[in-house]
Tab-separated table of N, CA and C in Angstrom:
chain	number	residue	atom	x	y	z
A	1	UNK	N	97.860	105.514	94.127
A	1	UNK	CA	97.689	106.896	93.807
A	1	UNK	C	97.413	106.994	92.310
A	2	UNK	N	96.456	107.684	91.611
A	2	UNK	CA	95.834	108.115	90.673
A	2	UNK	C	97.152	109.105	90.093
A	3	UNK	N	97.786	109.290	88.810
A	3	UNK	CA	98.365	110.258	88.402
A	3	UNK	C	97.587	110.529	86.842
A	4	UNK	N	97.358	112.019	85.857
A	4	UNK	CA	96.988	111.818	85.099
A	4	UNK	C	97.796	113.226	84.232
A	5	UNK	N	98.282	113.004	82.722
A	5	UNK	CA	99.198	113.404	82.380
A	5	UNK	C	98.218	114.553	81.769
A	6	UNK	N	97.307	114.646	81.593
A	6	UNK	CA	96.755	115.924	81.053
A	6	UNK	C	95.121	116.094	82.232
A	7	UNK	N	94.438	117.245	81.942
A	7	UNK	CA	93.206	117.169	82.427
A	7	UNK	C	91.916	116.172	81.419
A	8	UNK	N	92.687	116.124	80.521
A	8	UNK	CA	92.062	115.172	79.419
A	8	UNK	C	91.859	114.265	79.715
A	9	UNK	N	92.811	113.497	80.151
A	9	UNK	CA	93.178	111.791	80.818
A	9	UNK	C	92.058	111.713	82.407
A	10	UNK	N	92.071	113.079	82.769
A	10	UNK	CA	90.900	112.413	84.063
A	10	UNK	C	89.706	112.778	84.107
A	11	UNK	N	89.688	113.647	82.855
A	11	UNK	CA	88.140	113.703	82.105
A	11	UNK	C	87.462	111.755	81.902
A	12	UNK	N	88.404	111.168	80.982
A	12	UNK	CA	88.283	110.100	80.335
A	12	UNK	C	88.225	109.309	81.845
A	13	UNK	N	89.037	109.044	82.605
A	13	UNK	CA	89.054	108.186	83.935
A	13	UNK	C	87.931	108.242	84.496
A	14	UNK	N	87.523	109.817	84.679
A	14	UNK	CA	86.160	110.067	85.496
A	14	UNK	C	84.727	109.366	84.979
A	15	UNK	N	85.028	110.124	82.923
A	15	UNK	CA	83.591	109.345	82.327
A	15	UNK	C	83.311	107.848	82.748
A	16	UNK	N	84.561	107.053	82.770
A	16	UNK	CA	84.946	105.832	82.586
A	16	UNK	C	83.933	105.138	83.813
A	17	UNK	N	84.480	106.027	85.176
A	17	UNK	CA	83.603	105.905	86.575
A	17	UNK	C	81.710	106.062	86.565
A	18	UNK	N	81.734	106.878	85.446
A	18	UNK	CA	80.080	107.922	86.023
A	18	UNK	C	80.237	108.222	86.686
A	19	UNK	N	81.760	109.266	86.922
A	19	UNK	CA	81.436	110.220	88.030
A	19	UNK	C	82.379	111.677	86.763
A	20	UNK	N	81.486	111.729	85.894
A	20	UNK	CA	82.289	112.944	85.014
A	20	UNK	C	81.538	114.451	85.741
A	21	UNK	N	80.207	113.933	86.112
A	21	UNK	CA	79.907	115.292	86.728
A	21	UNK	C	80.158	116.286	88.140
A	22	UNK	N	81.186	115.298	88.990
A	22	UNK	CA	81.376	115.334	89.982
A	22	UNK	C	82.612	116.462	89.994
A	23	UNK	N	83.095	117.501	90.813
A	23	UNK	CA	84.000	117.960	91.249
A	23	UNK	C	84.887	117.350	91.417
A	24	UNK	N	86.180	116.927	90.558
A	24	UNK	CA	87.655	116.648	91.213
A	24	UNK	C	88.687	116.974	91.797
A	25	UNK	N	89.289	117.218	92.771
A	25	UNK	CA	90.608	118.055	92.934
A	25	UNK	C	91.329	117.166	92.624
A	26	UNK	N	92.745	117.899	92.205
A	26	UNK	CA	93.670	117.438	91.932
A	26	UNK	C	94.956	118.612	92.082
A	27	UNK	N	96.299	118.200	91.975
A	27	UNK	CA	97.297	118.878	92.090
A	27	UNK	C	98.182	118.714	90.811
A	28	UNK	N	98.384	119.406	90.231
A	28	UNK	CA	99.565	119.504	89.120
A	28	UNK	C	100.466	119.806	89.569
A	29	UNK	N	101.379	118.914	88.981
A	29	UNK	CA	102.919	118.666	89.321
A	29	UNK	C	103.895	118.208	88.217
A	30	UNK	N	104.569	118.399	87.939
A	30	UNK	CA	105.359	118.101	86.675
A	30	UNK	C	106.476	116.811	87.263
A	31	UNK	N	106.435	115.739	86.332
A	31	UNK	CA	107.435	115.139	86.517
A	31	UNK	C	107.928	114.080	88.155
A	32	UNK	N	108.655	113.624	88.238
A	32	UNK	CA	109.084	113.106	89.285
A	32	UNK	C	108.585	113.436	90.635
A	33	UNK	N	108.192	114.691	90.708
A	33	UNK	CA	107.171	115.314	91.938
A	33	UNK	C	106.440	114.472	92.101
A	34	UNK	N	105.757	114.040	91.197
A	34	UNK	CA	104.176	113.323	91.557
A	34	UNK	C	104.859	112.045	92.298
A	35	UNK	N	106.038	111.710	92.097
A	35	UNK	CA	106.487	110.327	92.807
A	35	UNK	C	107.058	111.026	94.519
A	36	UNK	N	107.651	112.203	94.504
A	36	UNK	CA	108.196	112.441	95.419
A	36	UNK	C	107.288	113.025	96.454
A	37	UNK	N	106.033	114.027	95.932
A	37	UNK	CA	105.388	114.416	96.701
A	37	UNK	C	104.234	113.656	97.087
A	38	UNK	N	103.491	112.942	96.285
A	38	UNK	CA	102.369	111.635	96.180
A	38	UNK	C	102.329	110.622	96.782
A	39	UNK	N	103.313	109.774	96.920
A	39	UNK	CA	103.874	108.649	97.023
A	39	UNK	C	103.712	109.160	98.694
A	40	UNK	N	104.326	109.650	99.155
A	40	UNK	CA	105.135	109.826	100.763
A	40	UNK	C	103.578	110.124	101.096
A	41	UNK	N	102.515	111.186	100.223
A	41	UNK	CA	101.293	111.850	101.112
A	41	UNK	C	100.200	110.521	101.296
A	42	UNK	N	100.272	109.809	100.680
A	42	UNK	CA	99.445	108.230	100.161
A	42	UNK	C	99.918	107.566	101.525
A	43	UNK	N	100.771	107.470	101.277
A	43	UNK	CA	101.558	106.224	102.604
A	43	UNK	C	101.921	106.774	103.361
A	44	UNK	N	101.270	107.920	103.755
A	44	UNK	CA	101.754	108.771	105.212
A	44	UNK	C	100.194	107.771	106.317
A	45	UNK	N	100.760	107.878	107.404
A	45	UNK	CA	99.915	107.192	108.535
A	45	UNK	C	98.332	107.524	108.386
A	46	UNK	N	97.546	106.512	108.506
A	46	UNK	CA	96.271	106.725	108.501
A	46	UNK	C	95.908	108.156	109.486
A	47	UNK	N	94.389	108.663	108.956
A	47	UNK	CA	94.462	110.115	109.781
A	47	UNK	C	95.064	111.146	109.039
A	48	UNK	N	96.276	111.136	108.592
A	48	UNK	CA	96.671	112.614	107.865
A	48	UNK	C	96.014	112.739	106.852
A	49	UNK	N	95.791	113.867	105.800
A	49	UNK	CA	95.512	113.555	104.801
A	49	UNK	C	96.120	113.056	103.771
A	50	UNK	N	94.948	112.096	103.139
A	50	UNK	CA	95.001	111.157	102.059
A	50	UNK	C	95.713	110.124	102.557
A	51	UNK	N	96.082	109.762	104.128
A	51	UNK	CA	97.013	108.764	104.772
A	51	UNK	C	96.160	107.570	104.539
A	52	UNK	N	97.160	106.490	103.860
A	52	UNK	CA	96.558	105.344	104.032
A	52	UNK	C	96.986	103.976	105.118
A	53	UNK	N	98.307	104.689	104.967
A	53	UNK	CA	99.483	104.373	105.572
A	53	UNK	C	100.108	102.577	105.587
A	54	UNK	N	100.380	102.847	103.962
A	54	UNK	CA	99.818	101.923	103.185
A	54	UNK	C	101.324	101.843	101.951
A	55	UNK	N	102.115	101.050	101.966
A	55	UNK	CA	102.806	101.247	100.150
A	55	UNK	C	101.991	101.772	99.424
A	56	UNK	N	102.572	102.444	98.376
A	56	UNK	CA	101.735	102.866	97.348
A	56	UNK	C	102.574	103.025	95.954
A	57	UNK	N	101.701	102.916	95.012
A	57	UNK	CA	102.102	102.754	93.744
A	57	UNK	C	101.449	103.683	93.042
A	58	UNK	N	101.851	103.736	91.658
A	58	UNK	CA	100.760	104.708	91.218
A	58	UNK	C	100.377	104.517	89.956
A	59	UNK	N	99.087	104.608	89.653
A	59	UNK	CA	98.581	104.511	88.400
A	59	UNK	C	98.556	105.604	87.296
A	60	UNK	N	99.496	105.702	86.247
A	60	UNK	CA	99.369	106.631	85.156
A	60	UNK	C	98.354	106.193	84.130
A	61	UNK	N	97.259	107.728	84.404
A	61	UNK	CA	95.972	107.817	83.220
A	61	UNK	C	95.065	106.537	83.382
A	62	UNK	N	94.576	105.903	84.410
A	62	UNK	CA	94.259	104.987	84.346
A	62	UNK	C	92.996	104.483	83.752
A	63	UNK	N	92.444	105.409	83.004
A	63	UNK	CA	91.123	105.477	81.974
A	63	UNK	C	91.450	105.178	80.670
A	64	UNK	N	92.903	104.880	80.718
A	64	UNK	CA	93.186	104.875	79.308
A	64	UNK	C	93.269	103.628	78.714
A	65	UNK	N	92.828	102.451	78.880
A	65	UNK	CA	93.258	101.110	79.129
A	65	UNK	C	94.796	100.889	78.573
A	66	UNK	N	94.751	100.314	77.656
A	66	UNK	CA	96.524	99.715	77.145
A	66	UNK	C	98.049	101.134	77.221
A	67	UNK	N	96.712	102.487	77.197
A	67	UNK	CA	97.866	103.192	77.614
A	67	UNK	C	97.970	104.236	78.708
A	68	UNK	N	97.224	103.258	79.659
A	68	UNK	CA	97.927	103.255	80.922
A	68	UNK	C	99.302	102.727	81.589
A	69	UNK	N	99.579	103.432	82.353
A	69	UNK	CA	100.930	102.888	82.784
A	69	UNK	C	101.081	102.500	84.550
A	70	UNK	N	101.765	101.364	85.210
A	70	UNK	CA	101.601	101.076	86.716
A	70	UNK	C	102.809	101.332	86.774
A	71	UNK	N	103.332	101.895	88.184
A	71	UNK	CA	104.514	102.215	88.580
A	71	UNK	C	104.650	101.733	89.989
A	72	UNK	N	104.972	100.816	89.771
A	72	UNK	CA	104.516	99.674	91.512
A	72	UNK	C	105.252	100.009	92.784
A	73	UNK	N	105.014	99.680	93.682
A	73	UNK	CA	105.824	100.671	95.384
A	73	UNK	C	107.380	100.006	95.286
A	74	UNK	N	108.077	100.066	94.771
A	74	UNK	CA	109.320	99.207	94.787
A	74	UNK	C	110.366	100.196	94.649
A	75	UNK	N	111.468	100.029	95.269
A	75	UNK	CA	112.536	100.646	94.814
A	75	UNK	C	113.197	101.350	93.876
A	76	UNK	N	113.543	102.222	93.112
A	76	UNK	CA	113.873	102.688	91.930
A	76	UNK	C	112.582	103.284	91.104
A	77	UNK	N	111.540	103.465	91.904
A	77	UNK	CA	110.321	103.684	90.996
A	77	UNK	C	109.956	104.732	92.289
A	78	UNK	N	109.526	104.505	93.253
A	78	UNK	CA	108.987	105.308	94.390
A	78	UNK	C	110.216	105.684	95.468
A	79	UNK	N	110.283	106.808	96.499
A	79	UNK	CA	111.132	107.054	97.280
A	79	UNK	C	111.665	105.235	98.526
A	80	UNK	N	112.812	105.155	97.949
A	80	UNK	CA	113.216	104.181	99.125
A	80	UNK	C	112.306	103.859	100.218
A	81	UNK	N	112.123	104.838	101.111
A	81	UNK	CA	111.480	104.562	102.508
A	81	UNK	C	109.962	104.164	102.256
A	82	UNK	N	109.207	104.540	101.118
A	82	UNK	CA	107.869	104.028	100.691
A	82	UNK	C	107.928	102.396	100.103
A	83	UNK	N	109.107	102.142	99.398
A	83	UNK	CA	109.033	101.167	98.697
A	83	UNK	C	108.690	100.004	99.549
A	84	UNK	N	107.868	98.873	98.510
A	84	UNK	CA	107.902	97.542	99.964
A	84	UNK	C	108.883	96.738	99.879
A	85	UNK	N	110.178	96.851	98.929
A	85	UNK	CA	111.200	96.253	99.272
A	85	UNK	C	112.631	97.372	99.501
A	86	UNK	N	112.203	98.321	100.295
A	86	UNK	CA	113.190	99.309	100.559
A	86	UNK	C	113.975	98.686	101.909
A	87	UNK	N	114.372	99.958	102.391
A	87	UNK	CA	115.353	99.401	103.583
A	87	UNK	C	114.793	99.429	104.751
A	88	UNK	N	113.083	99.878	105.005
A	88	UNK	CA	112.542	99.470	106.084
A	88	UNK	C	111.961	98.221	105.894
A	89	UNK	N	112.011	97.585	105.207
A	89	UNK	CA	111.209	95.904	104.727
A	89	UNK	C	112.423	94.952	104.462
A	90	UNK	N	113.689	95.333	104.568
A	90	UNK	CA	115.086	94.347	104.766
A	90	UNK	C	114.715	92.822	105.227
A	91	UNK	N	115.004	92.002	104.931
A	91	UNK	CA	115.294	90.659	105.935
A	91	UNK	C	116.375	90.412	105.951
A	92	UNK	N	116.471	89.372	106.690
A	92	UNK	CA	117.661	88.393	106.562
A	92	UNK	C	118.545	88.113	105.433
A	93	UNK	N	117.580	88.129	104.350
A	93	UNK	CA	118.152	86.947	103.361
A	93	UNK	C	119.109	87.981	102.099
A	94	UNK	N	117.946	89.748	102.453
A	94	UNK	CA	118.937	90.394	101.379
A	94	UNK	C	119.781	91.437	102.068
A	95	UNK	N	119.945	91.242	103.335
A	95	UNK	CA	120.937	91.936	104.248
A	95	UNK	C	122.268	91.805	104.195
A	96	UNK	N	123.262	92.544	103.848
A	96	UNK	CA	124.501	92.335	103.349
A	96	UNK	C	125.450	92.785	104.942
A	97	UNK	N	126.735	93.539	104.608
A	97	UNK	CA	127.555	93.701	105.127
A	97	UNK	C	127.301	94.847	106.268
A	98	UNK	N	126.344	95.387	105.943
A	98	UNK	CA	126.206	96.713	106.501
A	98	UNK	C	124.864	96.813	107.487
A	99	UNK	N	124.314	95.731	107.812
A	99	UNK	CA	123.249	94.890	108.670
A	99	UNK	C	121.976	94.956	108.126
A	100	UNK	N	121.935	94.815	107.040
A	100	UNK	CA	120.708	94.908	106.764
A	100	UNK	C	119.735	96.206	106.600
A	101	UNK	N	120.569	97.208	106.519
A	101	UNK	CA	119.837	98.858	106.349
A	101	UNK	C	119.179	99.068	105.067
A	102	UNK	N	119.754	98.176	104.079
A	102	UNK	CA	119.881	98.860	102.976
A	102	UNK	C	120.261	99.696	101.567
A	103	UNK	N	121.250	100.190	102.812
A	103	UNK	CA	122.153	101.568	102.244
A	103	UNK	C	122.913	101.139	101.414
A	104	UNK	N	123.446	101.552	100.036
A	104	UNK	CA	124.311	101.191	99.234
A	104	UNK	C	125.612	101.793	99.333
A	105	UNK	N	126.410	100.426	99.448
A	105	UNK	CA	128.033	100.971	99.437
A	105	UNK	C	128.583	101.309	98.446
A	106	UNK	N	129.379	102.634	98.453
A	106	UNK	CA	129.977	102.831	97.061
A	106	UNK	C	131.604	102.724	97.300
């Protein structure tokens, strides 16, 4: 997933493409949204929209070279159930007391 912190940043992404003259949509969202609402619409089942149904990660400003930023599908970065080492991707080996769900004991 594409995230970009101003309309500036996907001005620059787009030139970057040769596609600056093209119509973009996009959704503004402040903050952690873009992980909570993005993330889940990306890796929702092929067929829905924008389903890739797929982990997903996301790229901040990615026109920007060195200050761009990757925020990879993993745990603590994207919602649990998206991540590819969340508690639907468990094995054996990091399955604890509680069978392998996941879930953290407090």
């Amino acid at each position: 997933m594409l995230a970009f912190t101003d309309e500036a940043a996907l001005a620059r992404f787009a030139r970057a493409r040769g596609e600056a003259d093209r119509t973009w949509r996009y959704r503004a969202v402040w903050g952690a949204a873009v992980l909570d609402a993005g993330v889940p619409a990306v890796a929702a089942e092929p067929g829905a929209e924008g389903g890739a149904g797929l982990p997903c990660g996301v790229l901040v400003d990615a026109g920007d070279g060195e200050r761009g930023l990757v925020l990879p599908p993993v745990v603590g970065i994207v919602p649990d159930a998206y991540a590819l080492n969340g508690p639907a991707t468990a094995t054996d080996t990091d399955a604890d007391a509680d069978g392998g769900t996941g879930e953290e004991r407090r």
